[in-house]
Amino acid sequence: MKKNIIIVIVVGMLGFATYEFVTSPGQEDSGDVSGGMITSPPKDSEEEVKESDEVGLEKGEFAPDFELETLEGERVRLSDYKGKRVLVNFWATWCPPCRAEIPDLEKLYDKKDVTILAVNLTESEKSENNITDFVEKFGMTFPVLMDVNSDVSSAYRVQAYPTSYMIDSNGRIQFIALGAMNYDRMVQELEKME
């Protein structure tokens, strides 16, 4: 008797699951041919960045200016690089995706016409000596900026590590990457910018 009840319950659950799958709301007339799967947009349908005269964190807006000190003690402002393409990368030594991305950033810096400002999330580090050792170990030759009080990372609303902002020669944000990028993706986005 118990066996029959279990079989009825299992068959009922399978029937209900099949019914829900077949008649899910929003799929009847949506024109969705992906079978309910999440897919990436086609390459040719990428939205064009609309330029704005506003300062902000959206694509097309002017990137907020900031001033930080480099690992060597030099003061650097983002606005010092107006007229150049800039990649602002927020990173930390303890972050595995950041570590994985560093060689590709270095390759981009060496091979392409782009300035990289590597903003270290200094407040999250155990010691500033760790940063110096890390930079030497990974052979980083681009400027490493120290965000000691997390003022810049807060202003840029950094929540994922690494986060990168690609800024065109006019100072407008053209691409935002939450998480690590590989070299090919960096080049692809860089080539879209002036």
mmCIF file of C-alpha atoms in Angstrom:
data_model
loop_
_atom_site.group_PDB
_atom_site.id
_atom_site.type_symbol
_atom_site.label_atom_id
_atom_site.label_comp_id
_atom_site.label_asym_id
_atom_site.label_seq_id
_atom_site.Cartn_x
_atom_site.Cartn_y
_atom_site.Cartn_z
ATOM 1 C CA MET A 1 0.000 0.000 0.000
ATOM 2 C CA LYS A 2 2.798 2.431 0.938
ATOM 3 C CA LYS A 3 4.556 1.601 -2.305
ATOM 4 C CA ASN A 4 1.467 2.590 -4.334
ATOM 5 C CA ILE A 5 1.133 5.910 -2.495
ATOM 6 C CA ILE A 6 4.790 6.765 -3.184
ATOM 7 C CA ILE A 7 4.376 5.897 -6.878
ATOM 8 C CA VAL A 8 1.255 8.116 -7.117
ATOM 9 C CA ILE A 9 3.097 11.016 -5.433
ATOM 10 C CA VAL A 10 6.167 10.686 -7.712
ATOM 11 C CA VAL A 11 3.999 10.459 -10.864
ATOM 12 C CA GLY A 12 1.997 13.469 -9.670
ATOM 13 C CA MET A 13 5.156 15.511 -9.074
ATOM 14 C CA LEU A 14 6.555 14.608 -12.503
ATOM 15 C CA GLY A 15 3.236 15.499 -14.122
ATOM 16 C CA PHE A 16 3.130 18.859 -12.352
ATOM 17 C CA ALA A 17 6.761 19.622 -13.274
ATOM 18 C CA THR A 18 6.042 18.766 -16.921
ATOM 19 C CA TYR A 19 2.925 20.972 -16.894
ATOM 20 C CA GLU A 20 4.879 23.898 -15.379
ATOM 21 C CA PHE A 21 7.694 23.515 -17.896
ATOM 22 C CA VAL A 22 5.377 23.426 -20.903
ATOM 23 C CA THR A 23 3.080 26.265 -19.818
ATOM 24 C CA SER A 24 5.532 28.679 -18.157
ATOM 25 C CA PRO A 25 4.119 32.214 -18.300
ATOM 26 C CA GLY A 26 5.713 34.654 -20.731
ATOM 27 C CA GLN A 27 6.971 32.077 -23.200
ATOM 28 C CA GLU A 28 3.825 31.646 -25.289
ATOM 29 C CA ASP A 29 3.967 34.942 -27.150
ATOM 30 C CA SER A 30 7.397 36.255 -26.249
ATOM 31 C CA GLY A 31 9.091 35.112 -29.438
ATOM 32 C CA ASP A 32 11.787 33.549 -27.247
ATOM 33 C CA VAL A 33 13.385 30.753 -29.218
ATOM 34 C CA SER A 34 16.141 30.028 -26.703
ATOM 35 C CA GLY A 35 14.035 27.432 -24.884
ATOM 36 C CA GLY A 36 14.133 29.441 -21.670
ATOM 37 C CA MET A 37 17.937 29.408 -21.481
ATOM 38 C CA ILE A 38 19.909 32.516 -20.641
ATOM 39 C CA THR A 39 21.977 33.469 -23.657
ATOM 40 C CA SER A 40 24.385 36.265 -24.529
ATOM 41 C CA PRO A 41 23.206 38.931 -26.939
ATOM 42 C CA PRO A 42 24.410 38.538 -30.512
ATOM 43 C CA LYS A 43 27.692 40.356 -31.180
ATOM 44 C CA ASP A 44 26.147 42.764 -33.701
ATOM 45 C CA SER A 45 23.412 43.916 -31.305
ATOM 46 C CA GLU A 46 25.733 45.449 -28.704
ATOM 47 C CA GLU A 47 24.363 48.763 -27.636
ATOM 48 C CA GLU A 48 26.157 51.863 -28.745
ATOM 49 C CA VAL A 49 27.477 54.107 -25.976
ATOM 50 C CA LYS A 50 25.552 57.374 -25.842
ATOM 51 C CA GLU A 51 27.768 60.310 -24.954
ATOM 52 C CA SER A 52 26.732 62.585 -22.100
ATOM 53 C CA ASP A 53 28.058 65.822 -20.640
ATOM 54 C CA GLU A 54 27.472 64.496 -17.129
ATOM 55 C CA VAL A 55 30.134 63.224 -14.748
ATOM 56 C CA GLY A 56 29.143 59.773 -13.525
ATOM 57 C CA LEU A 57 29.723 56.052 -13.642
ATOM 58 C CA GLU A 58 27.577 55.101 -16.631
ATOM 59 C CA LYS A 59 28.928 54.384 -20.097
ATOM 60 C CA GLY A 60 29.203 57.632 -22.049
ATOM 61 C CA GLU A 61 29.555 59.822 -18.944
ATOM 62 C CA PHE A 62 32.765 61.596 -17.981
ATOM 63 C CA ALA A 63 34.697 59.514 -15.454
ATOM 64 C CA PRO A 64 34.938 61.175 -12.032
ATOM 65 C CA ASP A 65 38.371 62.676 -11.519
ATOM 66 C CA PHE A 66 40.504 61.480 -8.613
ATOM 67 C CA GLU A 67 43.975 61.977 -7.200
ATOM 68 C CA LEU A 68 45.994 59.249 -5.504
ATOM 69 C CA GLU A 69 49.589 58.581 -4.601
ATOM 70 C CA THR A 70 51.577 55.920 -6.459
ATOM 71 C CA LEU A 71 53.517 53.194 -4.706
ATOM 72 C CA GLU A 72 56.600 55.376 -5.267
ATOM 73 C CA GLY A 73 54.983 58.450 -3.618
ATOM 74 C CA GLU A 74 54.109 60.451 -6.760
ATOM 75 C CA ARG A 75 50.698 62.210 -6.876
ATOM 76 C CA VAL A 76 48.636 61.221 -9.933
ATOM 77 C CA ARG A 77 45.272 62.541 -11.175
ATOM 78 C CA LEU A 78 43.076 60.783 -13.705
ATOM 79 C CA SER A 79 42.696 64.117 -15.508
ATOM 80 C CA ASP A 80 46.494 64.145 -16.087
ATOM 81 C CA TYR A 81 45.813 61.554 -18.802
ATOM 82 C CA LYS A 82 43.197 63.465 -20.799
ATOM 83 C CA GLY A 83 43.864 62.869 -24.475
ATOM 84 C CA LYS A 84 44.925 59.255 -23.815
ATOM 85 C CA ARG A 85 42.975 56.024 -23.484
ATOM 86 C CA VAL A 86 42.994 54.881 -19.872
ATOM 87 C CA LEU A 87 42.119 51.620 -18.153
ATOM 88 C CA VAL A 88 41.445 52.134 -14.434
ATOM 89 C CA ASN A 89 41.704 48.753 -12.707
ATOM 90 C CA PHE A 90 40.665 48.254 -9.061
ATOM 91 C CA TRP A 91 42.490 45.264 -7.550
ATOM 92 C CA ALA A 92 44.024 43.700 -4.416
ATOM 93 C CA THR A 93 46.897 41.293 -3.821
ATOM 94 C CA TRP A 94 44.662 38.769 -1.990
ATOM 95 C CA CYS A 95 42.169 38.528 -4.881
ATOM 96 C CA PRO A 96 42.715 35.389 -7.081
ATOM 97 C CA PRO A 97 40.958 36.838 -10.200
ATOM 98 C CA CYS A 98 43.070 39.997 -9.827
ATOM 99 C CA ARG A 99 46.230 37.892 -9.762
ATOM 100 C CA ALA A 100 45.099 36.029 -12.871
ATOM 101 C CA GLU A 101 44.409 39.287 -14.725
ATOM 102 C CA ILE A 102 47.737 41.042 -13.983
ATOM 103 C CA PRO A 103 49.818 39.323 -16.727
ATOM 104 C CA ASP A 104 47.180 40.260 -19.346
ATOM 105 C CA LEU A 105 47.126 43.866 -18.098
ATOM 106 C CA GLU A 106 50.917 43.975 -18.347
ATOM 107 C CA LYS A 107 50.786 42.545 -21.877
ATOM 108 C CA LEU A 108 48.184 45.165 -22.873
ATOM 109 C CA TYR A 109 50.290 47.949 -21.353
ATOM 110 C CA ASP A 110 53.392 46.756 -23.237
ATOM 111 C CA LYS A 111 51.752 46.182 -26.649
ATOM 112 C CA LYS A 112 48.969 48.756 -26.961
ATOM 113 C CA ASP A 113 48.658 52.527 -26.721
ATOM 114 C CA VAL A 114 46.848 52.646 -23.362
ATOM 115 C CA THR A 115 47.587 53.974 -19.899
ATOM 116 C CA ILE A 116 46.783 51.601 -17.063
ATOM 117 C CA LEU A 117 46.152 52.982 -13.594
ATOM 118 C CA ALA A 118 46.066 50.046 -11.170
ATOM 119 C CA VAL A 119 44.178 51.304 -8.114
ATOM 120 C CA ASN A 120 45.077 49.055 -5.195
ATOM 121 C CA LEU A 121 42.360 48.577 -2.566
ATOM 122 C CA THR A 122 44.999 49.408 0.068
ATOM 123 C CA GLU A 123 42.626 49.520 3.022
ATOM 124 C CA SER A 124 41.836 45.827 2.439
ATOM 125 C CA GLU A 125 45.503 44.758 2.404
ATOM 126 C CA LYS A 126 47.303 43.288 5.423
ATOM 127 C CA SER A 127 50.388 45.392 4.769
ATOM 128 C CA GLU A 128 51.681 47.868 2.205
ATOM 129 C CA ASN A 129 54.847 45.741 2.033
ATOM 130 C CA ASN A 130 52.709 42.951 0.540
ATOM 131 C CA ILE A 131 51.809 45.310 -2.302
ATOM 132 C CA THR A 132 55.446 46.160 -3.061
ATOM 133 C CA ASP A 133 56.400 42.471 -3.030
ATOM 134 C CA PHE A 134 53.415 41.613 -5.253
ATOM 135 C CA VAL A 135 54.274 44.328 -7.811
ATOM 136 C CA GLU A 136 57.863 43.091 -8.013
ATOM 137 C CA LYS A 137 56.859 39.420 -8.208
ATOM 138 C CA PHE A 138 54.393 40.055 -11.064
ATOM 139 C CA GLY A 139 56.684 42.530 -12.889
ATOM 140 C CA MET A 140 54.067 45.291 -12.945
ATOM 141 C CA THR A 141 55.436 48.310 -14.824
ATOM 142 C CA PHE A 142 52.271 50.426 -15.006
ATOM 143 C CA PRO A 143 51.423 52.934 -12.241
ATOM 144 C CA VAL A 144 50.081 51.371 -9.025
ATOM 145 C CA LEU A 145 47.937 53.850 -7.104
ATOM 146 C CA MET A 146 47.234 53.470 -3.396
ATOM 147 C CA ASP A 147 43.576 53.932 -2.377
ATOM 148 C CA VAL A 148 44.475 54.027 1.323
ATOM 149 C CA ASN A 149 41.064 55.119 2.656
ATOM 150 C CA SER A 150 38.974 53.510 -0.130
ATOM 151 C CA ASP A 151 37.785 56.969 -1.211
ATOM 152 C CA VAL A 152 38.170 56.285 -4.938
ATOM 153 C CA SER A 153 36.833 52.728 -4.833
ATOM 154 C CA SER A 154 33.809 54.044 -2.921
ATOM 155 C CA ALA A 155 33.303 56.878 -5.408
ATOM 156 C CA TYR A 156 33.442 54.329 -8.251
ATOM 157 C CA ARG A 157 31.107 51.970 -6.306
ATOM 158 C CA VAL A 158 33.504 49.033 -6.611
ATOM 159 C CA GLN A 159 31.850 45.864 -5.318
ATOM 160 C CA ALA A 160 33.532 43.149 -7.400
ATOM 161 C CA TYR A 161 37.264 42.536 -7.602
ATOM 162 C CA PRO A 162 38.749 43.288 -10.019
ATOM 163 C CA THR A 163 36.666 46.060 -11.584
ATOM 164 C CA SER A 164 37.912 47.946 -14.630
ATOM 165 C CA TYR A 165 36.751 51.151 -16.301
ATOM 166 C CA MET A 166 37.932 51.825 -19.858
ATOM 167 C CA ILE A 167 37.990 55.560 -20.512
ATOM 168 C CA ASP A 168 38.414 57.123 -23.951
ATOM 169 C CA SER A 169 40.749 59.997 -24.833
ATOM 170 C CA ASN A 170 37.935 62.492 -24.135
ATOM 171 C CA GLY A 171 37.534 61.213 -20.579
ATOM 172 C CA ARG A 172 34.274 59.301 -21.120
ATOM 173 C CA ILE A 173 33.649 55.789 -19.784
ATOM 174 C CA GLN A 174 33.284 53.397 -22.710
ATOM 175 C CA PHE A 175 33.369 49.988 -21.009
ATOM 176 C CA ILE A 176 32.996 48.595 -17.480
ATOM 177 C CA ALA A 177 34.178 45.106 -16.514
ATOM 178 C CA LEU A 178 33.090 43.557 -13.227
ATOM 179 C CA GLY A 179 35.526 40.721 -12.756
ATOM 180 C CA ALA A 180 38.676 39.679 -14.565
ATOM 181 C CA MET A 181 39.177 40.108 -18.310
ATOM 182 C CA ASN A 182 41.561 38.260 -20.576
ATOM 183 C CA TYR A 183 43.904 39.973 -23.027
ATOM 184 C CA ASP A 184 41.688 39.392 -26.077
ATOM 185 C CA ARG A 185 38.679 40.994 -24.379
ATOM 186 C CA MET A 186 40.801 43.967 -23.296
ATOM 187 C CA VAL A 187 42.017 44.509 -26.863
ATOM 188 C CA GLN A 188 38.508 44.088 -28.281
ATOM 189 C CA GLU A 189 37.107 46.807 -25.999
ATOM 190 C CA LEU A 190 40.151 49.049 -26.399
ATOM 191 C CA GLU A 191 39.842 49.028 -30.178
ATOM 192 C CA LYS A 192 36.288 50.428 -29.909
ATOM 193 C CA MET A 193 37.643 53.581 -28.208
ATOM 194 C CA GLU A 194 39.285 56.724 -29.533
#
